[in-house]
PDB file of C-alpha atoms in Angstrom:
ATOM      1  CA  UNK C 139       0.050  -0.056  -0.069  1.00  0.00           C
ATOM      2  CA  UNK C 140       1.151   3.595  -0.735  1.00  0.00           C
ATOM      3  CA  UNK C 141       1.559   5.724   2.380  1.00  0.00           C
ATOM      4  CA  UNK C 142       2.154   9.407   2.147  1.00  0.00           C
ATOM      5  CA  UNK C 143       4.219  10.791   5.080  1.00  0.00           C
ATOM      6  CA  UNK C 144       4.391  14.602   5.759  1.00  0.00           C
ATOM      7  CA  UNK C 145       7.268  15.256   8.119  1.00  0.00           C
ATOM      8  CA  UNK C 146       6.372  18.268  10.223  1.00  0.00           C
ATOM      9  CA  UNK C 147       4.186  20.048   7.684  1.00  0.00           C
ATOM     10  CA  UNK C 148       3.750  23.868   8.292  1.00  0.00           C
ATOM     11  CA  UNK C 149       1.137  24.925   5.736  1.00  0.00           C
ATOM     12  CA  UNK C 150      -2.453  23.627   6.179  1.00  0.00           C
ATOM     13  CA  UNK C 151      -3.445  24.254   2.513  1.00  0.00           C
ATOM     14  CA  UNK C 152      -0.582  21.865   1.264  1.00  0.00           C
ATOM     15  CA  UNK C 153      -1.806  19.185   3.657  1.00  0.00           C
ATOM     16  CA  UNK C 154      -5.304  19.625   2.377  1.00  0.00           C
ATOM     17  CA  UNK C 155      -3.965  19.167  -1.140  1.00  0.00           C
ATOM     18  CA  UNK C 156      -2.060  16.001  -0.191  1.00  0.00           C
ATOM     19  CA  UNK C 157      -5.270  14.659   1.480  1.00  0.00           C
ATOM     20  CA  UNK C 158      -6.904  15.004  -1.921  1.00  0.00           C
ATOM     21  CA  UNK C 159      -4.091  13.042  -3.584  1.00  0.00           C
ATOM     22  CA  UNK C 160      -4.451  10.325  -0.878  1.00  0.00           C
ATOM     23  CA  UNK C 161      -8.164  10.101  -1.410  1.00  0.00           C
ATOM     24  CA  UNK C 162      -7.637   9.822  -5.151  1.00  0.00           C
ATOM     25  CA  UNK C 163      -5.134   6.983  -4.878  1.00  0.00           C
ATOM     26  CA  UNK C 164      -6.391   5.247  -1.868  1.00  0.00           C
ATOM     27  CA  UNK C 165      -3.158   6.076   0.039  1.00  0.00           C
ATOM     28  CA  UNK C 166      -2.761   6.429   3.805  1.00  0.00           C
ATOM     29  CA  UNK C 167      -1.719   9.844   5.174  1.00  0.00           C
ATOM     30  CA  UNK C 168       0.796  10.025   8.029  1.00  0.00           C
ATOM     31  CA  UNK C 169       1.590  13.388   9.693  1.00  0.00           C
ATOM     32  CA  UNK C 170       4.537  13.713  12.053  1.00  0.00           C
ATOM     33  CA  UNK C 171       4.442  16.334  14.644  1.00  0.00           C
ATOM     34  CA  UNK C 172       4.855  19.153  15.379  1.00  0.00           C
ATOM     35  CA  UNK C 173       2.265  20.442  12.920  1.00  0.00           C
ATOM     36  CA  UNK C 174       2.091  24.092  11.886  1.00  0.00           C
ATOM     37  CA  UNK C 175      -1.747  24.002  12.189  1.00  0.00           C
ATOM     38  CA  UNK C 176      -4.563  22.511  14.139  1.00  0.00           C
ATOM     39  CA  UNK C 177      -6.386  19.339  13.021  1.00  0.00           C
ATOM     40  CA  UNK C 178      -9.872  20.340  14.463  1.00  0.00           C
ATOM     41  CA  UNK C 179     -12.827  20.448  12.258  1.00  0.00           C
ATOM     42  CA  UNK C 180     -12.979  24.266  11.912  1.00  0.00           C
ATOM     43  CA  UNK C 181      -9.355  24.499  10.885  1.00  0.00           C
ATOM     44  CA  UNK C 182      -9.530  21.539   8.564  1.00  0.00           C
ATOM     45  CA  UNK C 183     -12.479  23.182   6.717  1.00  0.00           C
ATOM     46  CA  UNK C 184     -10.900  26.537   6.478  1.00  0.00           C
ATOM     47  CA  UNK C 185      -7.750  25.071   4.957  1.00  0.00           C
ATOM     48  CA  UNK C 186      -9.622  23.121   2.302  1.00  0.00           C
ATOM     49  CA  UNK C 187      -9.004  19.676   3.944  1.00  0.00           C
ATOM     50  CA  UNK C 188     -12.543  18.493   3.101  1.00  0.00           C
ATOM     51  CA  UNK C 189     -11.056  15.065   2.209  1.00  0.00           C
ATOM     52  CA  UNK C 190     -10.510  13.988   5.921  1.00  0.00           C
ATOM     53  CA  UNK C 191     -13.389  11.677   6.031  1.00  0.00           C
ATOM     54  CA  UNK C 192     -12.212   9.859   2.817  1.00  0.00           C
ATOM     55  CA  UNK C 193      -8.690   8.986   3.912  1.00  0.00           C
ATOM     56  CA  UNK C 194      -7.020   7.001   6.546  1.00  0.00           C
ATOM     57  CA  UNK C 195      -5.105   9.526   8.717  1.00  0.00           C
ATOM     58  CA  UNK C 196      -2.486   8.751  11.340  1.00  0.00           C
ATOM     59  CA  UNK C 197      -0.680  11.434  13.449  1.00  0.00           C
ATOM     60  CA  UNK C 198       2.649  10.592  15.073  1.00  0.00           C
ATOM     61  CA  UNK C 199       4.339  12.293  17.989  1.00  0.00           C
ATOM     62  CA  UNK C 200       7.742  12.096  16.345  1.00  0.00           C
ATOM     63  CA  UNK C 201       9.906  10.392  13.688  1.00  0.00           C
ATOM     64  CA  UNK C 202      11.074   7.578  15.991  1.00  0.00           C
ATOM     65  CA  UNK C 203       7.424   6.660  16.918  1.00  0.00           C
ATOM     66  CA  UNK C 204       6.553   6.611  13.247  1.00  0.00           C
ATOM     67  CA  UNK C 205       9.448   4.502  12.194  1.00  0.00           C
ATOM     68  CA  UNK C 206       8.893   1.884  15.197  1.00  0.00           C
ATOM     69  CA  UNK C 207       5.275   1.230  14.034  1.00  0.00           C
ATOM     70  CA  UNK C 208       5.613   1.380  10.169  1.00  0.00           C
ATOM     71  CA  UNK C 209       7.821  -1.363   8.572  1.00  0.00           C
ATOM     72  CA  UNK C 210       8.113  -1.042   4.831  1.00  0.00           C
ATOM     73  CA  UNK C 211      10.338   0.599   2.186  1.00  0.00           C
ATOM     74  CA  UNK C 212      11.023   4.334   2.643  1.00  0.00           C
ATOM     75  CA  UNK C 213      11.479   7.024  -0.015  1.00  0.00           C
ATOM     76  CA  UNK C 214      12.543  10.539   0.917  1.00  0.00           C
ATOM     77  CA  UNK C 215      11.962  13.471  -1.322  1.00  0.00           C
ATOM     78  CA  UNK C 216      14.768  16.053  -1.262  1.00  0.00           C
ATOM     79  CA  UNK C 217      16.416  18.641  -3.409  1.00  0.00           C
ATOM     80  CA  UNK C 218      19.598  16.584  -2.574  1.00  0.00           C
ATOM     81  CA  UNK C 219      18.340  13.312  -3.993  1.00  0.00           C
ATOM     82  CA  UNK C 220      20.166  11.825  -6.945  1.00  0.00           C
ATOM     83  CA  UNK C 221      17.572   9.650  -8.387  1.00  0.00           C
ATOM     84  CA  UNK C 222      14.109  10.519  -9.884  1.00  0.00           C
ATOM     85  CA  UNK C 223      10.935   8.754  -8.836  1.00  0.00           C
ATOM     86  CA  UNK C 224      10.961   6.545 -11.953  1.00  0.00           C
ATOM     87  CA  UNK C 225      14.318   5.069 -11.140  1.00  0.00           C
ATOM     88  CA  UNK C 226      13.024   2.962  -8.324  1.00  0.00           C
ATOM     89  CA  UNK C 227      10.982  -0.342  -8.665  1.00  0.00           C
ATOM     90  CA  UNK C 228       7.917   0.005  -6.597  1.00  0.00           C
ATOM     91  CA  UNK C 229       6.278  -3.182  -7.817  1.00  0.00           C
ATOM     92  CA  UNK C 230       8.351  -5.383  -5.309  1.00  0.00           C
ATOM     93  CA  UNK C 231       7.213  -3.299  -2.287  1.00  0.00           C
ATOM     94  CA  UNK C 232       4.116  -4.148  -0.260  1.00  0.00           C
ATOM     95  CA  UNK C 233       4.321  -1.037   2.057  1.00  0.00           C
ATOM     96  CA  UNK C 234       5.669   2.034   0.483  1.00  0.00           C
ATOM     97  CA  UNK C 235       6.268   5.112   2.499  1.00  0.00           C
ATOM     98  CA  UNK C 236       6.958   8.418   0.678  1.00  0.00           C
ATOM     99  CA  UNK C 237       8.346  11.079   2.872  1.00  0.00           C
ATOM    100  CA  UNK C 238       7.872  14.796   2.268  1.00  0.00           C
ATOM    101  CA  UNK C 239       9.513  17.394   4.444  1.00  0.00           C
ATOM    102  CA  UNK C 240       8.358  20.615   6.005  1.00  0.00           C
ATOM    103  CA  UNK C 241       7.930  23.461   3.674  1.00  0.00           C
ATOM    104  CA  UNK C 242      10.594  25.674   5.150  1.00  0.00           C
ATOM    105  CA  UNK C 243      13.475  23.145   5.687  1.00  0.00           C
ATOM    106  CA  UNK C 244      12.549  19.824   4.314  1.00  0.00           C
ATOM    107  CA  UNK C 245      13.315  16.482   6.051  1.00  0.00           C
ATOM    108  CA  UNK C 246      15.817  16.511   8.823  1.00  0.00           C
ATOM    109  CA  UNK C 247      19.408  16.100   7.160  1.00  0.00           C
ATOM    110  CA  UNK C 248      20.455  13.450   9.755  1.00  0.00           C
ATOM    111  CA  UNK C 249      17.440  11.235   8.606  1.00  0.00           C
ATOM    112  CA  UNK C 250      18.326  11.846   4.999  1.00  0.00           C
ATOM    113  CA  UNK C 251      22.043  10.829   5.545  1.00  0.00           C
ATOM    114  CA  UNK C 252      20.865   7.492   6.927  1.00  0.00           C
ATOM    115  CA  UNK C 253      18.832   6.834   3.598  1.00  0.00           C
ATOM    116  CA  UNK C 254      20.963   8.286   0.703  1.00  0.00           C
ATOM    117  CA  UNK C 255      20.105   5.376  -1.521  1.00  0.00           C
ATOM    118  CA  UNK C 256      16.347   6.129  -1.162  1.00  0.00           C
ATOM    119  CA  UNK C 257      16.547   9.834  -1.630  1.00  0.00           C
ATOM    120  CA  UNK C 258      14.426  11.114  -4.603  1.00  0.00           C
ATOM    121  CA  UNK C 259      14.514  14.366  -6.437  1.00  0.00           C
ATOM    122  CA  UNK C 260      12.097  15.493  -9.083  1.00  0.00           C
ATOM    123  CA  UNK C 261      14.062  16.544 -12.232  1.00  0.00           C
ATOM    124  CA  UNK C 262      13.630  20.235 -13.030  1.00  0.00           C
ATOM    125  CA  UNK C 263      15.398  23.284 -14.114  1.00  0.00           C
ATOM    126  CA  UNK C 264      18.640  23.740 -12.280  1.00  0.00           C
ATOM    127  CA  UNK C 265      17.876  27.217 -10.954  1.00  0.00           C
ATOM    128  CA  UNK C 266      14.462  25.947  -9.510  1.00  0.00           C
ATOM    129  CA  UNK C 267      14.964  25.156  -5.790  1.00  0.00           C
ATOM    130  CA  UNK C 268      11.863  22.750  -5.575  1.00  0.00           C
ATOM    131  CA  UNK C 269       8.323  22.281  -6.391  1.00  0.00           C
ATOM    132  CA  UNK C 270       5.475  22.726  -3.903  1.00  0.00           C
ATOM    133  CA  UNK C 271       5.255  19.735  -1.529  1.00  0.00           C
ATOM    134  CA  UNK C 272       1.661  18.835  -2.597  1.00  0.00           C
ATOM    135  CA  UNK C 273       2.697  18.827  -6.217  1.00  0.00           C
ATOM    136  CA  UNK C 274       5.664  16.765  -5.363  1.00  0.00           C
ATOM    137  CA  UNK C 275       3.544  14.139  -3.519  1.00  0.00           C
ATOM    138  CA  UNK C 276       1.119  13.857  -6.392  1.00  0.00           C
ATOM    139  CA  UNK C 277       3.942  13.238  -8.923  1.00  0.00           C
ATOM    140  CA  UNK C 278       5.571  10.558  -6.678  1.00  0.00           C
ATOM    141  CA  UNK C 279       2.258   8.945  -5.954  1.00  0.00           C
ATOM    142  CA  UNK C 280       1.259   8.894  -9.561  1.00  0.00           C
ATOM    143  CA  UNK C 281       4.622   7.096 -10.408  1.00  0.00           C
ATOM    144  CA  UNK C 282       4.000   4.407  -7.764  1.00  0.00           C
ATOM    145  CA  UNK C 283       0.513   3.759  -9.046  1.00  0.00           C
ATOM    146  CA  UNK C 284       1.734   3.749 -12.764  1.00  0.00           C
ATOM    147  CA  UNK C 285       4.214   0.994 -11.889  1.00  0.00           C
ATOM    148  CA  UNK C 286       1.510  -0.912 -10.005  1.00  0.00           C
ATOM    149  CA  UNK C 287      -0.695  -0.595 -13.107  1.00  0.00           C
ATOM    150  CA  UNK C 288      -3.205   1.620 -11.205  1.00  0.00           C
ATOM    151  CA  UNK C 289      -4.425  -1.317  -9.208  1.00  0.00           C
ATOM    152  CA  UNK C 290      -7.619  -0.569  -7.434  1.00  0.00           C
ATOM    153  CA  UNK C 291      -8.101   2.736  -9.375  1.00  0.00           C
ATOM    154  CA  UNK C 292     -11.037   3.609 -11.818  1.00  0.00           C
ATOM    155  CA  UNK C 293     -10.092   4.085 -15.424  1.00  0.00           C
ATOM    156  CA  UNK C 294     -13.453   5.744 -16.241  1.00  0.00           C
ATOM    157  CA  UNK C 295     -15.623   8.572 -14.926  1.00  0.00           C
ATOM    158  CA  UNK C 296     -17.689   7.046 -12.095  1.00  0.00           C
ATOM    159  CA  UNK C 297     -19.687  10.057 -10.816  1.00  0.00           C
ATOM    160  CA  UNK C 298     -21.320  11.226 -14.047  1.00  0.00           C
ATOM    161  CA  UNK C 299     -21.032   7.953 -15.902  1.00  0.00           C
ATOM    162  CA  UNK C 300     -18.531   6.288 -18.156  1.00  0.00           C
ATOM    163  CA  UNK C 301     -20.463   7.412 -21.245  1.00  0.00           C
ATOM    164  CA  UNK C 302     -21.048  10.850 -20.070  1.00  0.00           C
ATOM    165  CA  UNK C 303     -19.512  12.646 -23.087  1.00  0.00           C
ATOM    166  CA  UNK C 304     -21.360  10.579 -25.653  1.00  0.00           C
ATOM    167  CA  UNK C 305     -24.734  11.477 -24.204  1.00  0.00           C
ATOM    168  CA  UNK C 306     -23.803  15.077 -23.254  1.00  0.00           C
ATOM    169  CA  UNK C 307     -25.658  17.869 -25.132  1.00  0.00           C
ATOM    170  CA  UNK C 308     -24.816  21.491 -25.426  1.00  0.00           C
ATOM    171  CA  UNK C 309     -27.873  23.710 -24.704  1.00  0.00           C
ATOM    172  CA  UNK C 310     -27.063  26.676 -26.923  1.00  0.00           C
ATOM    173  CA  UNK C 311     -30.050  28.678 -25.285  1.00  0.00           C
ATOM    174  CA  UNK C 312     -28.004  29.089 -22.054  1.00  0.00           C
TER     175      UNK C 312
END
């Protein structure tokens, strides 16, 4: 299963966007404290985190607690990574944990140094420092799901129906 891990996220809107990505890919979301926002209903709604009831969310007190309870293969997104997401083979992993760092400083450098062989960088223009964390999470999640042949995901429109465009009529009067 795909697990998205946000290490000490600071911006609630980014976490809201990642929640949407988790809902779309049936991924679990893990948040590692401290958080830069509150997780109560009023704050979640205001930050656009309306996907809370569609995902499995776990909040961890610290990195050590998270690691102790979550065995699997870890991938760390960082500007210092030397491999792109497509250079890994996710098909052999049952539990995949993609870790994304806090918006201001990323993932703790000591954690990264322990996992250099699983540090990931999204290829981009050299003068660009990084992408938004929620965009990066979507890119990495998509690569994992692509390699797993989109297992469990719909390949057609479910809400309006698979043949919606064939039956759609344009009402020129409006």
